[in-house]
Structures are given as C-alpha cells and as structure tokens.
Short mmCIF file of C-alpha atoms and ligand atoms in Angstrom, two decimals:
data_model
loop_
_atom_site.label_atom_id
_atom_site.label_comp_id
_atom_site.label_asym_id
_atom_site.label_seq_id
_atom_site.Cartn_x
_atom_site.Cartn_y
_atom_site.Cartn_z
CA MET A 2 -13.36 -55.07 56.09
CA PRO A 3 -11.70 -56.76 53.10
CA VAL A 4 -9.31 -54.43 51.30
CA SER A 5 -11.28 -54.73 48.05
CA SER A 6 -14.32 -53.08 49.63
CA LEU A 7 -12.44 -50.03 50.90
CA PRO A 8 -13.28 -46.85 48.97
CA ASP A 9 -10.50 -45.79 46.60
CA THR A 10 -11.32 -42.11 46.63
CA LEU A 11 -12.81 -39.46 48.90
CA PRO A 12 -16.30 -37.99 48.56
CA LEU A 13 -16.19 -34.47 47.12
CA SER A 14 -18.17 -33.22 50.11
CA ASP A 15 -15.21 -34.12 52.34
CA ILE A 16 -12.80 -31.86 50.48
CA THR A 17 -12.39 -28.06 50.49
CA GLY A 18 -10.26 -26.50 47.78
CA CYS A 19 -8.16 -23.42 48.54
CA VAL A 20 -6.67 -21.25 45.80
CA LEU A 21 -3.47 -19.68 47.13
CA ALA A 22 -3.09 -16.09 46.00
CA GLY A 23 -1.47 -14.62 49.08
CA GLY A 24 2.07 -14.08 47.81
CA ARG A 25 3.94 -10.88 47.11
CA GLY A 26 4.53 -11.51 43.41
CA MET A 27 8.01 -10.01 43.64
CA ARG A 28 9.23 -11.59 40.42
CA MET A 29 6.37 -9.77 38.69
CA GLY A 30 7.40 -6.50 40.30
CA GLY A 31 5.28 -6.86 43.42
CA ILE A 32 1.91 -7.04 41.67
CA ASP A 33 -0.95 -9.27 42.83
CA LYS A 34 -0.31 -12.35 40.69
CA GLY A 35 -3.75 -13.91 41.04
CA LEU A 36 -5.37 -10.88 39.42
CA GLN A 37 -3.13 -10.90 36.33
CA PRO A 38 -5.02 -11.62 33.10
CA PHE A 39 -4.36 -14.92 31.36
CA LEU A 40 -6.33 -15.97 28.27
CA GLY A 41 -9.10 -13.51 29.04
CA GLN A 42 -9.57 -13.87 32.77
CA PRO A 43 -7.56 -13.42 35.98
CA LEU A 44 -5.24 -16.27 36.94
CA ALA A 45 -7.16 -16.91 40.16
CA ALA A 46 -10.39 -17.32 38.16
CA HIS A 47 -8.74 -20.06 36.06
CA ALA A 48 -7.76 -21.87 39.24
CA LEU A 49 -11.28 -21.57 40.68
CA ASP A 50 -12.81 -22.85 37.41
CA ARG A 51 -10.50 -25.84 37.34
CA LEU A 52 -10.84 -26.72 41.00
CA ALA A 53 -14.62 -26.22 41.37
CA PRO A 54 -15.73 -29.55 39.83
CA GLN A 55 -13.07 -31.41 41.82
CA VAL A 56 -14.09 -30.40 45.37
CA GLY A 57 -17.18 -29.92 47.52
CA HIS A 58 -16.31 -26.43 48.80
CA LEU A 59 -14.00 -23.64 47.68
CA MET A 60 -12.15 -20.75 49.28
CA LEU A 61 -9.50 -18.23 48.30
CA ASN A 62 -6.48 -17.17 50.31
CA ALA A 63 -5.35 -13.61 49.50
CA ASN A 64 -3.64 -10.80 51.40
CA ARG A 65 -4.42 -7.88 49.08
CA HIS A 66 -7.40 -6.69 47.01
CA ALA A 67 -9.90 -8.61 49.12
CA GLU A 68 -12.84 -7.06 47.26
CA ALA A 69 -11.58 -8.15 43.83
CA TYR A 70 -11.06 -11.70 45.07
CA ALA A 71 -14.48 -11.70 46.74
CA GLN A 72 -16.02 -10.95 43.35
CA LEU A 73 -14.08 -13.78 41.71
CA GLY A 74 -15.11 -16.18 44.47
CA ALA A 75 -18.78 -15.20 44.65
CA PRO A 76 -20.03 -17.42 41.76
CA TYR A 77 -18.48 -20.40 43.54
CA GLY A 78 -19.60 -19.46 47.04
CA ALA A 79 -15.90 -19.14 47.86
CA PRO A 80 -14.98 -16.82 50.75
CA VAL A 81 -11.63 -14.99 50.87
CA TRP A 82 -9.32 -15.46 53.84
CA PRO A 83 -6.06 -13.61 54.52
CA ASP A 84 -3.04 -15.01 56.32
CA ALA A 85 -3.23 -14.85 60.09
CA GLU A 86 0.57 -14.83 60.24
CA PRO A 87 2.28 -11.49 59.46
CA ASP A 88 5.05 -10.65 56.98
CA TYR A 89 4.30 -13.07 54.16
CA PRO A 90 5.91 -16.22 55.56
CA GLY A 91 5.29 -18.12 52.32
CA PRO A 92 2.84 -20.69 50.95
CA LEU A 93 2.57 -22.58 54.25
CA ALA A 94 0.79 -19.51 55.66
CA GLY A 95 -1.80 -20.00 52.93
CA PHE A 96 -2.15 -23.67 53.91
CA LEU A 97 -2.66 -22.57 57.51
CA SER A 98 -5.31 -20.04 56.57
CA GLY A 99 -7.10 -22.77 54.60
CA LEU A 100 -6.87 -25.26 57.46
CA THR A 101 -8.14 -22.66 59.92
CA HIS A 102 -11.30 -21.96 57.93
CA CYS A 103 -11.88 -25.40 56.42
CA GLN A 104 -14.96 -27.23 57.68
CA THR A 105 -14.34 -30.52 55.90
CA PRO A 106 -11.97 -33.36 56.87
CA TRP A 107 -9.64 -32.63 53.96
CA LEU A 108 -8.15 -29.49 52.38
CA VAL A 109 -6.50 -29.31 48.98
CA CYS A 110 -4.36 -26.30 48.05
CA VAL A 111 -3.41 -25.10 44.59
CA PRO A 112 -1.38 -22.01 43.65
CA CYS A 113 -2.91 -19.22 41.58
CA ASP A 114 -0.08 -19.16 39.04
CA THR A 115 -0.40 -22.62 37.45
CA PRO A 116 -3.65 -22.30 35.50
CA LEU A 117 -3.44 -25.55 33.52
CA PHE A 118 -3.16 -27.94 36.46
CA PRO A 119 -4.72 -31.41 36.00
CA GLN A 120 -8.49 -31.68 35.82
CA ASP A 121 -8.22 -34.91 37.79
CA LEU A 122 -5.75 -33.49 40.33
CA VAL A 123 -7.85 -34.00 43.43
CA GLN A 124 -9.10 -37.45 42.48
CA ARG A 125 -5.54 -38.68 42.00
CA LEU A 126 -4.30 -37.05 45.20
CA ALA A 127 -7.17 -38.68 47.11
CA GLN A 128 -6.48 -42.07 45.53
CA ALA A 129 -2.84 -41.80 46.56
CA ALA A 130 -3.89 -41.00 50.13
CA LEU A 131 -6.15 -44.03 50.36
CA ALA A 132 -3.76 -46.37 48.54
CA GLN A 133 -1.63 -46.41 51.68
CA GLN A 134 -2.49 -48.53 54.66
CA PRO A 135 -3.12 -46.67 56.93
CA ALA A 136 -4.17 -43.78 54.71
CA ALA A 137 -1.77 -40.88 54.32
CA ASP A 138 -2.29 -37.58 56.13
CA ILE A 139 -0.75 -35.51 53.34
CA VAL A 140 -0.32 -36.12 49.61
CA VAL A 141 1.98 -34.02 47.45
CA ALA A 142 1.78 -34.02 43.64
CA HIS A 143 4.86 -34.87 41.59
CA GLY A 144 4.71 -33.90 37.96
CA TRP A 145 6.59 -32.80 34.89
CA GLU A 146 7.25 -29.09 34.91
CA ARG A 147 8.23 -27.41 31.69
CA SER A 148 10.43 -24.38 32.21
CA LEU A 149 8.97 -21.47 30.28
CA ASP A 150 12.50 -20.04 30.01
CA THR A 151 14.51 -22.99 28.73
CA ASP A 152 11.65 -25.19 27.46
CA GLN A 153 13.20 -28.12 29.34
CA SER A 154 11.03 -30.37 31.48
CA ARG A 155 11.80 -32.14 34.72
CA LEU A 156 9.82 -34.42 36.98
CA ARG A 157 9.71 -32.83 40.41
CA ALA A 158 7.68 -32.38 43.55
CA GLN A 159 4.94 -29.76 43.22
CA PRO A 160 4.51 -29.11 46.94
CA VAL A 161 1.95 -26.33 46.64
CA PHE A 162 -0.39 -28.92 45.09
CA CYS A 163 -1.12 -30.61 48.35
CA LEU A 164 -4.00 -32.56 49.89
CA MET A 165 -3.97 -32.66 53.69
CA ARG A 166 -6.12 -33.61 56.63
CA SER A 167 -7.72 -30.62 58.36
CA SER A 168 -6.66 -32.05 61.71
CA LEU A 169 -3.08 -30.96 60.91
CA ARG A 170 -3.84 -27.31 61.61
CA ASP A 171 -2.19 -27.09 65.03
CA SER A 172 0.89 -28.91 63.79
CA LEU A 173 1.28 -26.41 60.97
CA GLN A 174 0.70 -23.42 63.19
CA SER A 175 3.44 -24.60 65.59
CA PHE A 176 5.78 -25.29 62.69
CA ILE A 177 5.33 -21.78 61.24
CA ARG A 178 5.52 -20.07 64.63
CA SER A 179 8.81 -21.81 65.34
CA GLY A 180 10.21 -20.36 62.13
CA GLY A 181 9.51 -23.21 59.70
CA ARG A 182 9.01 -22.11 56.11
CA LYS A 183 9.81 -25.09 53.89
CA ILE A 184 6.83 -27.16 52.80
CA ASP A 185 8.72 -30.45 52.64
CA ALA A 186 10.14 -29.93 56.13
CA TRP A 187 6.59 -29.78 57.48
CA THR A 188 5.06 -32.52 55.30
CA GLY A 189 8.00 -34.77 56.28
CA GLN A 190 6.78 -34.69 59.89
CA HIS A 191 3.62 -36.54 58.85
CA ARG A 192 2.50 -39.65 56.98
CA CYS A 193 3.05 -38.25 53.52
CA ALA A 194 2.36 -39.86 50.13
CA THR A 195 3.15 -38.87 46.56
CA ALA A 196 0.76 -38.71 43.62
CA LEU A 197 2.62 -39.05 40.33
CA PHE A 198 1.39 -37.18 37.26
CA ASP A 199 3.62 -38.68 34.59
CA ARG A 200 1.23 -40.58 32.35
CA ALA A 201 1.46 -40.15 28.59
CA ASP A 202 -1.90 -38.36 28.63
CA ASP A 203 -0.84 -35.85 31.30
CA SER A 204 -0.34 -32.43 29.77
CA PRO A 205 3.30 -31.28 29.69
CA LEU A 206 2.02 -27.87 30.76
CA ALA A 207 0.03 -29.11 33.75
CA PHE A 208 2.53 -27.78 36.30
CA ALA A 209 4.05 -24.94 34.27
CA ASN A 210 3.86 -21.93 36.56
CA ALA A 211 4.30 -18.26 35.78
CA ASN A 212 6.60 -16.33 38.08
CA THR A 213 7.43 -13.44 35.72
CA GLN A 214 5.42 -11.53 33.13
CA GLN A 215 7.54 -13.16 30.42
CA GLU A 216 6.66 -16.60 31.75
CA LEU A 217 3.00 -15.66 31.83
CA GLN A 218 3.13 -14.64 28.16
CA ALA A 219 5.09 -17.77 27.25
CA LEU A 220 2.53 -19.92 29.04
CA ALA A 221 -0.33 -18.30 27.12
CA GLN A 222 1.47 -18.97 23.84
CA ALA A 223 2.34 -22.54 24.80
CA ALA A 224 -1.24 -23.21 25.90
CA ALA A 225 -2.43 -22.25 22.43
CA CYS A 226 -0.10 -24.86 20.86
CA VAL A 227 -0.39 -27.83 23.21
CA PRO A 228 -3.64 -29.69 23.78
CA VAL A 229 -4.22 -29.09 27.46
CA THR A 230 -7.04 -31.62 27.83
CA PRO A 231 -6.17 -35.25 27.12
CA PRO A 232 -8.09 -36.61 24.11
N1 GTP B 304 -0.82 -16.97 51.86
C1 GTP B 304 0.39 -16.84 51.34
N2 GTP B 304 0.61 -17.38 50.14
C2 GTP B 304 1.85 -17.23 49.62
C3 GTP B 304 2.87 -16.55 50.29
N3 GTP B 304 3.97 -16.57 49.51
C4 GTP B 304 3.65 -17.25 48.40
N4 GTP B 304 2.36 -17.65 48.44
C5 GTP B 304 1.61 -18.40 47.44
O1 GTP B 304 2.32 -19.58 47.14
C6 GTP B 304 2.27 -19.87 45.75
C7 GTP B 304 3.66 -20.04 45.19
O2 GTP B 304 4.41 -18.87 45.47
P1 GTP B 304 5.27 -18.04 44.43
O3 GTP B 304 5.17 -18.62 43.07
O4 GTP B 304 6.63 -17.84 44.99
O5 GTP B 304 4.44 -16.65 44.39
P2 GTP B 304 4.82 -15.29 45.06
O6 GTP B 304 5.47 -15.53 46.39
O7 GTP B 304 3.63 -14.43 45.01
O8 GTP B 304 5.88 -14.71 44.05
P3 GTP B 304 7.39 -14.21 44.33
O9 GTP B 304 7.28 -13.08 45.32
O10 GTP B 304 7.86 -13.79 43.00
O11 GTP B 304 8.12 -15.41 44.91
C8 GTP B 304 1.46 -18.75 45.12
O12 GTP B 304 0.16 -19.22 44.95
C9 GTP B 304 1.54 -17.63 46.13
O13 GTP B 304 0.37 -16.80 46.11
C10 GTP B 304 2.57 -15.98 51.58
O14 GTP B 304 3.40 -15.38 52.25
N5 GTP B 304 1.31 -16.17 52.05
MG1 MG B 305 7.42 -16.78 46.49
#
C-alpha cells in the first residue's frame, strides 16, 4: 500500500481510555486524590469528561472507594477495576489493570490529578504511533509542565499519559513481578514513540498536576486566569 493511503490515526472504537486513580495520595495526606473537588466536581470526573470524546470505551482504575468511583463512571459506562498487584506498586500497576480488562487493541492511560490535559491528547498520541514505520507499540506524551510551586515551566516526558498496545499485558506483568517500577524502564523495552505537545496553542497548564492540596488550589486559580482551550 502506498504510504499516502495509510491511515494517520486510529479509530476511536479501537481505543479504551483508563483514568488512573489508584494511588495512595500521600502528598495530600493519604486521601483519595481522584475524589478531591476541583472547580465543582471530583478530579476523576474531570478526567472522564475530557477523555470520553477521545476514546471508544472508558474505565477507571481505583483501589479505594469503589462505590464512589462506580457512580462517577456510570454515565460513561466506565467500570472500575482495582490493581491485581498488592502494595501499591505505582502507576504501572494501573496500566496493568487497564491492559487486563481492555477489550480493544489499544489502551490509553491518564492520571486523575491533571484535569486540564489536552483535548486532542489521544489523537496526537495515535498519530505519533502511526507516524513510525512500523507503527510504535507505545507512545508517551512530552509536554510543558508548569510547576504550581515555582511557576516555572519545563518540557518533559509525561509518562502517565501513555498509549499502548493491549498485547503488551504479559510483558508488563512480568516486568512488575520482577520488581520493575519505573515507567520508562518498561516502555524502553518496546518500540516507543514520543508525542510532543509544545505548539503555541497548547495550554501551558495542560500537564500541570496537583500532588498537594496547595497545588490543587493553585491549579484552580491558574485555570481561572489562563485560557485552557485554544482559541
Ligand atoms: N493503580 C495504581 N495507580 C497508582 C499507584 N500509584 C500511583 N498511581 C497513579 O499514578 C498517577 C500518578 O501518581 P502520583 O501523582 O504519584 O499519585 P499518588 O501516588 O496517589 O500520590 P503520592 O502518594 O503523593 O505519590 C496517579 O493517577 C495515581 O493515582 C498505584 O500503586 N496503583
Ligand atoms: Mg506516587
């Protein structure tokens, strides 16, 4: 097939979105971060709202308050899955839970604590996957992240914003069971691409994440000042 006739993106029906809310929230005092209110609704609800139009199917990954998350997920038909691995091994356990329950060829994960992530996140991740020949197995977002403490921004990998093939489940399970915890150490074992979010019309707050209550308040204030949707 000539290159020009290859599709440049993936059909939505091939992609399941997973909102990661399975962490311990220690920097917020051990509370369940995804249920914290932000601009009138829980953080996890913002993530679901933003991801829903970008994917064909949705799910939530959470280890506490399953009933509360089930209520948030219900309008989207999004089930709630806990980690299969014990002791909170980190975000990769959320990826694994998503891969285990995903019934589409691709899974995209987003964290629950970055409510202003790009509205074209999945499209650009998918385009980056297919821009490679052969197509990538994993795509990680790279974007500007404004520190809510210092107000300084830096362009960096955002590894919890990750599109991956569902066929990588066994690889990830082995990696975690052999003690692996670092996302880039696992993604580096596969054909991995980068999707860059550094255009002038990308919001400077797109990857600002809230790890403390102060950061959550600062993010709410910053969101009120900065246009979060490109004109
Ligand atoms: N499933 C699962 N998700 C996790 C785990 N640890 C972190 N995450 C998720 O990964 C994303 C980024 O993690 P952090 O920002 O460190 O959140 P956190 O671990 O809850 O917070 P801290 O305890 O303060 O580090 C969030 O969406 C978390 O919910 C885990 O052990 N299991
Ligand atoms: Mg953590």
